[in-house]
Short mmCIF file of C-alpha atoms and ligand atoms in Angstrom, two decimals:
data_model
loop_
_atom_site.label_atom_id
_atom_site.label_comp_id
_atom_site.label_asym_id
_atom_site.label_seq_id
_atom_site.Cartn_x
_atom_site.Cartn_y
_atom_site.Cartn_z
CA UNK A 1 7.42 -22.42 4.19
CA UNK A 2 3.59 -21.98 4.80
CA UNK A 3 2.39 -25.55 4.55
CA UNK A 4 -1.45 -25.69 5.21
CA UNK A 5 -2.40 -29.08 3.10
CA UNK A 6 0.92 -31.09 3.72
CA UNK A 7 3.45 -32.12 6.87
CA UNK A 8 7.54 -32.19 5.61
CA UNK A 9 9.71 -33.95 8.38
CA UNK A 10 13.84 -34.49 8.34
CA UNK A 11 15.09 -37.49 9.50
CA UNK A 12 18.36 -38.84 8.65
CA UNK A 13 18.62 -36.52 5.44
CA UNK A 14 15.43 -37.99 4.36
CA UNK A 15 12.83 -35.88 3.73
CA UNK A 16 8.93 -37.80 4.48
CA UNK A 17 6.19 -35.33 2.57
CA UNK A 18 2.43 -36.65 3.71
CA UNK A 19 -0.29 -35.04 2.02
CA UNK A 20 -2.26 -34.01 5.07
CA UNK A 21 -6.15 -33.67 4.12
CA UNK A 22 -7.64 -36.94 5.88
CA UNK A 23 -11.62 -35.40 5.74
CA UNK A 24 -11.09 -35.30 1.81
CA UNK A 25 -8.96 -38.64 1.59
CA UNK A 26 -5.88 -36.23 0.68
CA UNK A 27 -7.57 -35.72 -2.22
CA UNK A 28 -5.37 -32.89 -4.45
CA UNK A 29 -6.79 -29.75 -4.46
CA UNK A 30 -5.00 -26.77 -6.74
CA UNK A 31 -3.54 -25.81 -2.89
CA UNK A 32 -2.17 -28.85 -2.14
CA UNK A 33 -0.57 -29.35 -5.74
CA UNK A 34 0.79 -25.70 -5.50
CA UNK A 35 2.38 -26.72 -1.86
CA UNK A 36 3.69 -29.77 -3.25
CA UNK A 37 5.41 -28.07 -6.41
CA UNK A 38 7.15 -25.21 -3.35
CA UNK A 39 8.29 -28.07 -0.92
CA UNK A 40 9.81 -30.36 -4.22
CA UNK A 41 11.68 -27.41 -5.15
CA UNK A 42 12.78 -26.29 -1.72
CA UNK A 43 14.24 -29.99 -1.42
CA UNK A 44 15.80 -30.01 -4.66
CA UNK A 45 18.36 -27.62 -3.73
CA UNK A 46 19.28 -29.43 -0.84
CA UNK A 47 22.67 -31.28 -1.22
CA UNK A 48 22.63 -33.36 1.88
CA UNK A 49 19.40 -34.86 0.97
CA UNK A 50 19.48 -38.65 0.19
CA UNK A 51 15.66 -38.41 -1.25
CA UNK A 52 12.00 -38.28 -0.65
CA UNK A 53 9.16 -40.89 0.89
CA UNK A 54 5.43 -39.31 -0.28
CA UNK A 55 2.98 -40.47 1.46
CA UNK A 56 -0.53 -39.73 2.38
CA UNK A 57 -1.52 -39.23 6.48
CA UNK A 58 -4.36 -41.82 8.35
CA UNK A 59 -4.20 -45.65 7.04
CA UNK A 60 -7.24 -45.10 4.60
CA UNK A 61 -5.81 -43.17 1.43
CA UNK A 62 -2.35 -42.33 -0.41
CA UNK A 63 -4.62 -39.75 -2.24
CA UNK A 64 -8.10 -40.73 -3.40
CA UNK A 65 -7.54 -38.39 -6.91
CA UNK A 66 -7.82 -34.75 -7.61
CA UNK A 67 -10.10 -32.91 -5.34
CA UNK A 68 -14.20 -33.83 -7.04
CA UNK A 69 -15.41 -30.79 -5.62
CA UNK A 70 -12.95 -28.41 -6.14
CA UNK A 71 -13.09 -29.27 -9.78
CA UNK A 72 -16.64 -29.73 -10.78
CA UNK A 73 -17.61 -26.07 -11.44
CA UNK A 74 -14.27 -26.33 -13.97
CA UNK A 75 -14.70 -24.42 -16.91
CA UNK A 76 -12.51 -25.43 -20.19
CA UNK A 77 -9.82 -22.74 -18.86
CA UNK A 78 -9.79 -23.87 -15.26
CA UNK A 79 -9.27 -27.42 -16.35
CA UNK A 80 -6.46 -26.78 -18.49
CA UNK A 81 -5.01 -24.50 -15.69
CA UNK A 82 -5.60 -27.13 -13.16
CA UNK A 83 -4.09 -29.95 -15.76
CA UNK A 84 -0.80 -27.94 -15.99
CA UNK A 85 -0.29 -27.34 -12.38
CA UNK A 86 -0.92 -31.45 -11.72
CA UNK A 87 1.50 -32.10 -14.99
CA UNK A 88 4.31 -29.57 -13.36
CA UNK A 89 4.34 -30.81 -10.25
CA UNK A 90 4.26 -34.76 -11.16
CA UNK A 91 7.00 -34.10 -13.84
CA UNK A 92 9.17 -32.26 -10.99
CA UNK A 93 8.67 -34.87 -9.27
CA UNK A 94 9.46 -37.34 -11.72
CA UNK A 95 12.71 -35.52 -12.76
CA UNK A 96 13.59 -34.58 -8.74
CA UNK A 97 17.25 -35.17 -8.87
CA UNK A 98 17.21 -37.39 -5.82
CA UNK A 99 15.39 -40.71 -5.66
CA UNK A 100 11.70 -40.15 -4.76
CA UNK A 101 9.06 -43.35 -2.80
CA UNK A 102 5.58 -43.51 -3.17
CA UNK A 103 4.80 -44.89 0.26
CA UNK A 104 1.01 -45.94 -0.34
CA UNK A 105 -0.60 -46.39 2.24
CA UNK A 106 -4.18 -47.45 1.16
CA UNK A 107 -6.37 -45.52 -1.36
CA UNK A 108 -3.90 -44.43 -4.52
CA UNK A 109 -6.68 -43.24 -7.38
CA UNK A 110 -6.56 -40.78 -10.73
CA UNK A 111 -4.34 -38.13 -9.75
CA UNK A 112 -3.35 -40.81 -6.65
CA UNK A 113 -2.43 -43.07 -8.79
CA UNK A 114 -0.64 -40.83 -11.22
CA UNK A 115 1.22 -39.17 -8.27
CA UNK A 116 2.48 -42.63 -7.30
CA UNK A 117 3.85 -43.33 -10.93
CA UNK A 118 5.24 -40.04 -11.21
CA UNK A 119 7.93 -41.63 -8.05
CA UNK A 120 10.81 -43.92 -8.67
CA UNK A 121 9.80 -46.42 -6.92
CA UNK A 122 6.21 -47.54 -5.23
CA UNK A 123 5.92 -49.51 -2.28
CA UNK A 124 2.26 -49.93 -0.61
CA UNK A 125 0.80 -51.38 2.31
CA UNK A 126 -1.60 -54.39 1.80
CA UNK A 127 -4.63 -52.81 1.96
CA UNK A 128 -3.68 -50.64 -0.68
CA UNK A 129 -6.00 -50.21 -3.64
CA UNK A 130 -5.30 -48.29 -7.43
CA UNK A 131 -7.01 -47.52 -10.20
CA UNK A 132 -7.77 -44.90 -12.56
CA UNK A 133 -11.65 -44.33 -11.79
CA UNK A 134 -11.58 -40.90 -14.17
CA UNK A 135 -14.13 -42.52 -16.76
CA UNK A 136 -16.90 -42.65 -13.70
CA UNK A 137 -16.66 -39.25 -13.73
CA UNK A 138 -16.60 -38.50 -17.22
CA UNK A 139 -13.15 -37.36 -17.99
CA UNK A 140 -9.79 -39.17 -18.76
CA UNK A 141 -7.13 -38.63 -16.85
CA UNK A 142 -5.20 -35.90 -16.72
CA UNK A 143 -2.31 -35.75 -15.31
CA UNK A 144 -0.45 -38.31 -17.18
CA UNK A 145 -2.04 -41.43 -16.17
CA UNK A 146 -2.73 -42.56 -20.38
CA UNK A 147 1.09 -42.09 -20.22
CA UNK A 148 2.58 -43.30 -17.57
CA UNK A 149 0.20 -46.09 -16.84
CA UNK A 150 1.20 -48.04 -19.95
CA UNK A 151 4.76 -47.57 -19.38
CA UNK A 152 4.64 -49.24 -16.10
CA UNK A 153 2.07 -52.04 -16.88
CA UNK A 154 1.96 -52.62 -20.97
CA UNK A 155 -0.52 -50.85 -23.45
CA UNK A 156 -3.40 -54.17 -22.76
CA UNK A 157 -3.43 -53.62 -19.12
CA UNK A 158 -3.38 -50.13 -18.77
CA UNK A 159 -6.50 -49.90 -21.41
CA UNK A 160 -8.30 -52.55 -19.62
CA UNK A 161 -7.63 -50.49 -15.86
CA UNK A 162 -8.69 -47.01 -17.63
CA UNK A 163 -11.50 -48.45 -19.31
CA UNK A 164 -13.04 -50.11 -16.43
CA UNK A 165 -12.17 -47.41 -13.98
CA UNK A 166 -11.56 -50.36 -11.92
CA UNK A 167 -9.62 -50.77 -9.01
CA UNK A 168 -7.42 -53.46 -8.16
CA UNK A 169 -5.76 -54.86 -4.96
CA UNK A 170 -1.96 -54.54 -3.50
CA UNK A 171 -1.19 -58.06 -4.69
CA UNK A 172 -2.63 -57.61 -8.34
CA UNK A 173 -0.67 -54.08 -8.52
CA UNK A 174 2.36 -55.70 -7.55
CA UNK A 175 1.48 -58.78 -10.32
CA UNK A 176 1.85 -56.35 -12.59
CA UNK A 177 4.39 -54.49 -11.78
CA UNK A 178 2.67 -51.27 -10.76
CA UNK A 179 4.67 -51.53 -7.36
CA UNK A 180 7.43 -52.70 -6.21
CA UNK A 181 6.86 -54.65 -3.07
CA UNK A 182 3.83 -55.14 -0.72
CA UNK A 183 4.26 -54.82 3.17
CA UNK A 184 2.47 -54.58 6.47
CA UNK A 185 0.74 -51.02 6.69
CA UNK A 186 3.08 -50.54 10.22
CA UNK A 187 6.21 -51.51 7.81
CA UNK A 188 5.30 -49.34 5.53
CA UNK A 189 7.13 -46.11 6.15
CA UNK A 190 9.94 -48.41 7.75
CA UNK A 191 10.72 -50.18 5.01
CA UNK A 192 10.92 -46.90 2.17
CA UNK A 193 13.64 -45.50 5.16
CA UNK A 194 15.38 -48.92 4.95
CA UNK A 195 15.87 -48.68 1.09
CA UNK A 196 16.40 -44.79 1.48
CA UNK A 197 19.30 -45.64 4.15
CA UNK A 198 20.92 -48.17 2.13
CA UNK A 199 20.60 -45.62 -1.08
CA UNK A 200 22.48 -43.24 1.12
CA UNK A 201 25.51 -45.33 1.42
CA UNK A 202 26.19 -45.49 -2.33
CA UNK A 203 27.79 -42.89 -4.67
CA UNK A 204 25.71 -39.64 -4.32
CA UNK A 205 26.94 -38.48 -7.99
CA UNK A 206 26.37 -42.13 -8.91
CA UNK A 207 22.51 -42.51 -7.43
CA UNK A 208 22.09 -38.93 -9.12
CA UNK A 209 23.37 -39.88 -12.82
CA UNK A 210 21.63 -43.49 -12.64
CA UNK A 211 18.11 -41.60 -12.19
CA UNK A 212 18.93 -39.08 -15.04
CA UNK A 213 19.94 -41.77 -17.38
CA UNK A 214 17.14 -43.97 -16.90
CA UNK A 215 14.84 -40.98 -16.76
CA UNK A 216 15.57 -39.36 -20.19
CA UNK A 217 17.01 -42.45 -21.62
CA UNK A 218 13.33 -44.21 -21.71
CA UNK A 219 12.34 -41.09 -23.74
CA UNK A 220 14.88 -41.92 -26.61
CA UNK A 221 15.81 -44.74 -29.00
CA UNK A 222 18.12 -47.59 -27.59
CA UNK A 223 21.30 -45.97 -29.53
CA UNK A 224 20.90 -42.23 -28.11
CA UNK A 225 20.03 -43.61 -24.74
CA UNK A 226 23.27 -46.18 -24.69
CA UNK A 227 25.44 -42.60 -26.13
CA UNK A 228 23.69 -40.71 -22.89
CA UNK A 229 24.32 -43.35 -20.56
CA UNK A 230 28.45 -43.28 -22.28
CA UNK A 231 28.46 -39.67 -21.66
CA UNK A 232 26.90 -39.70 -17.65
CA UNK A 233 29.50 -42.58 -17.10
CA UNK A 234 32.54 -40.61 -18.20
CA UNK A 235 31.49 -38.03 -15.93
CA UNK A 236 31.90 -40.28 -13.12
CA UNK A 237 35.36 -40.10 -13.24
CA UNK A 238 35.42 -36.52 -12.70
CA UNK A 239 34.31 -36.94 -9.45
CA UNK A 240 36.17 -37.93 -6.21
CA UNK A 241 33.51 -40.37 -5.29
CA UNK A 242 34.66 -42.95 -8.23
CA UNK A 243 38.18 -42.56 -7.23
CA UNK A 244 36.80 -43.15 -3.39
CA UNK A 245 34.83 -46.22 -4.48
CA UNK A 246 37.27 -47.98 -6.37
CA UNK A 247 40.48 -47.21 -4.34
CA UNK A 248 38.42 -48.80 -1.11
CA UNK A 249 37.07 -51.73 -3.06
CA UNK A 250 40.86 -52.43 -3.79
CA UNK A 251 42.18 -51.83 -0.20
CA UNK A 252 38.64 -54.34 0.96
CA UNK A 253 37.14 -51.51 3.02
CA UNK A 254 34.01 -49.68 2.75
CA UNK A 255 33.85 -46.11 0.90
CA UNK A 256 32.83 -42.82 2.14
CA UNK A 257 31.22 -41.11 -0.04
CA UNK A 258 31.62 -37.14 0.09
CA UNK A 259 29.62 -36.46 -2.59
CA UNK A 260 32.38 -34.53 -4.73
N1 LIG B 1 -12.22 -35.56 -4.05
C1 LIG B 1 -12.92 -34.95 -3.04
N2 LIG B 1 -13.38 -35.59 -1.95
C2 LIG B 1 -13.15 -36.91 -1.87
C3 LIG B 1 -12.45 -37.62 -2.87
C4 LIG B 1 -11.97 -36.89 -4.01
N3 LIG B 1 -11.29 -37.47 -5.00
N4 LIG B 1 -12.39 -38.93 -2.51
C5 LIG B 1 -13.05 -39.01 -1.32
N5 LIG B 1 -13.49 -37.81 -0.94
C6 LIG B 1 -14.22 -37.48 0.29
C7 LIG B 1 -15.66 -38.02 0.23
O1 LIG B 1 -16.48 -37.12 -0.50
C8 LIG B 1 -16.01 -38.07 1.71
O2 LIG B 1 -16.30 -36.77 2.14
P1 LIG B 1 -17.52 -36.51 3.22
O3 LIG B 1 -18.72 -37.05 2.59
O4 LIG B 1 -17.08 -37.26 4.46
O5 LIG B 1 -17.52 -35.01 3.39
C9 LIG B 1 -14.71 -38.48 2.35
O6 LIG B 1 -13.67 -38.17 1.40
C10 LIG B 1 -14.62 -39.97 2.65
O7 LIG B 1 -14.93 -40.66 1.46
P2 LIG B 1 -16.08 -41.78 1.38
O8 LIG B 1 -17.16 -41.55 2.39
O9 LIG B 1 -16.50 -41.87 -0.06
O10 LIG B 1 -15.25 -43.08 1.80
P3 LIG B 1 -15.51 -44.58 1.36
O11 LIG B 1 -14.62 -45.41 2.22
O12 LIG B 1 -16.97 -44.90 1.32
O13 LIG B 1 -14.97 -44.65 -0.16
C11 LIG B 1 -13.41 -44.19 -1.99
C12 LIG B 1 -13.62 -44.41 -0.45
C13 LIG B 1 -11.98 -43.77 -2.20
C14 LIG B 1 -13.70 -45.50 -2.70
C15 LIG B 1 -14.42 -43.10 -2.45
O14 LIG B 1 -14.28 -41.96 -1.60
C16 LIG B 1 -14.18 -42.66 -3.86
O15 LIG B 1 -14.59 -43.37 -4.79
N6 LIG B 1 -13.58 -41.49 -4.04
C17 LIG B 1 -13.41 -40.87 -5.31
C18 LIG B 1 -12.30 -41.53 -6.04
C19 LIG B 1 -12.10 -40.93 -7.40
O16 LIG B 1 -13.00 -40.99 -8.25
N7 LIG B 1 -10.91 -40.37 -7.58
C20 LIG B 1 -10.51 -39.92 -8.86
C21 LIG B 1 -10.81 -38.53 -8.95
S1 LIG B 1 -10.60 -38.04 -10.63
C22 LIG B 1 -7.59 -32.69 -14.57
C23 LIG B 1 -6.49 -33.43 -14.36
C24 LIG B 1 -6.54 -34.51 -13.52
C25 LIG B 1 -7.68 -34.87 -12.88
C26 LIG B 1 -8.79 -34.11 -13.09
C27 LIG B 1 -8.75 -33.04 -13.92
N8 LIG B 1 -7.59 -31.59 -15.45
C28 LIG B 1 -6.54 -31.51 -16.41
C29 LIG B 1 -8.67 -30.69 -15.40
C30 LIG B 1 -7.73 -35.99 -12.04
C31 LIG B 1 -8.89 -36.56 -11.78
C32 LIG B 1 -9.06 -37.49 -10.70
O17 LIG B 1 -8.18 -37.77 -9.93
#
């Protein structure tokens, strides 16, 4: 893999992705989105994998938004090429079959921002900052920040961040939920491996099905998603792992997992 806009590392079948474009504040450019879609695809076939930390390189930015000056010259057919790429890549990562951290580390903004809700999970240092700033500009978001955003936060909040194109703080991102926990910029990438280790000594199958439930379940009615989760939990017990887990719960020691 050619990777010109992004650094991949391995380290305890983790896999730690940092958008690598510090000048620009690792702002997404149609490169860097095309080099993020190859690398999340690479990964997905990898079995071993426990998941993926994202995370932007310096201590300044995540990813300050799309790249401003790549787009500006955007015509209506460039845009809409340019809004597909962002929506492919965010939704593969969004439906990655492993777990996938945002790990942001200071400025997270429009396509930041989105990129960051797109993960499972979002944990940020303190001097993080979000927002959805698109409106400054003159445009709305576009890769599914009108979406997402009021998912995570409630319809009131989410209109009152993309109206403003305000940004707000680590601690009032975590008040409302937009992350998950707020640490130390130096504990940052420590503490995504710590929650990515202890993920790794759980049920593979398990960790898998639990993200595809919760994934398509939110996009159906409470009956269809209760019938889905029915299904994905009878399919447990076709797997070796359930018969691992529960036969070394009853003899009190721990499992291991093969991921069968
Ligand atoms: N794009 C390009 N360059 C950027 C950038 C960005 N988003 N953000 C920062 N930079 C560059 C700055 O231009 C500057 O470059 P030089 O002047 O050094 O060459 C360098 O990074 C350092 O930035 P600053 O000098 O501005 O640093 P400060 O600490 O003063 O300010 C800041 C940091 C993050 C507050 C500020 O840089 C800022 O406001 N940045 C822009 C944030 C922003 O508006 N982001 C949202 C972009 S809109 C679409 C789909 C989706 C999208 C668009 C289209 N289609 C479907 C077509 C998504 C849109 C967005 O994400």
């Amino acid at each position: 893999m050619d990777l010109n806009n992004l650094t991949l590392e391995l380290t305890d079948r983790v896999a730690v992705v940092t958008v690598n474009r510090p000048k620009s504040l690792n702002a997404l450019n149609p490169d860097t989105l095309a080099e993020l879609l190859e690398v999340f695809t690479a990964l997905g076939d990898h079995e071993d994998l426990v998941g993926v930390v994202i995370t932007g390189s310096g201590e300044k930015a995540f990813i300050a938004g799309a790249d401003i000056s790549a787009m500006k010259d955007y015509g209506v057919l460039e845009g809409r090429q340019m809004g597909k790429l962002g929506h492919l890549v965010l939704d593969t990562i969004a439906a990655f079959p492993k777990p996938v951290i945002a790990a942001v580390n200071g400025f997270a903004l429009g396509g930041g921002c989105e990129l960051a809700m797109a993960c499972d999970i979002r944990i940020c240092s303190d001097n993080a900052k979000f927002g959805q700033p698109e409106v400054n500009l003159g445009v709305i978001p576009g890769f599914g920040g009108t979406q997402r955003l009021p998912r995570l936060v409630g319809t009131g909040r989410a209109l009152e961040l993309l109206f403003t194109g305000d940004m707000i703080d680590a601690a009032e991102a975590f008040r409302i939920g937009l992350v998950n926990r707020v640490v130390k910029q130096q504990e940052l990438l420590p503490e995504c491996l710590a929650i990515m280790k202890k993920i790794s000594t759980k049920g593979p199958l398990a960790i898998q099905l639990c993200k595809d439930v919760v994934r398509t379940g939110m996009e159906l009615d409470l009956a269809r998603a209760c019938r889905y989760e029915a299904d994905l939990f009878s399919i447990c017990f076709a797997s070796e792992d359930q018969k691992e887990g529960m036969t070394a719960f009853l003899e009190k020691r721990k499992a291991d997992f093969k991921n069968r």
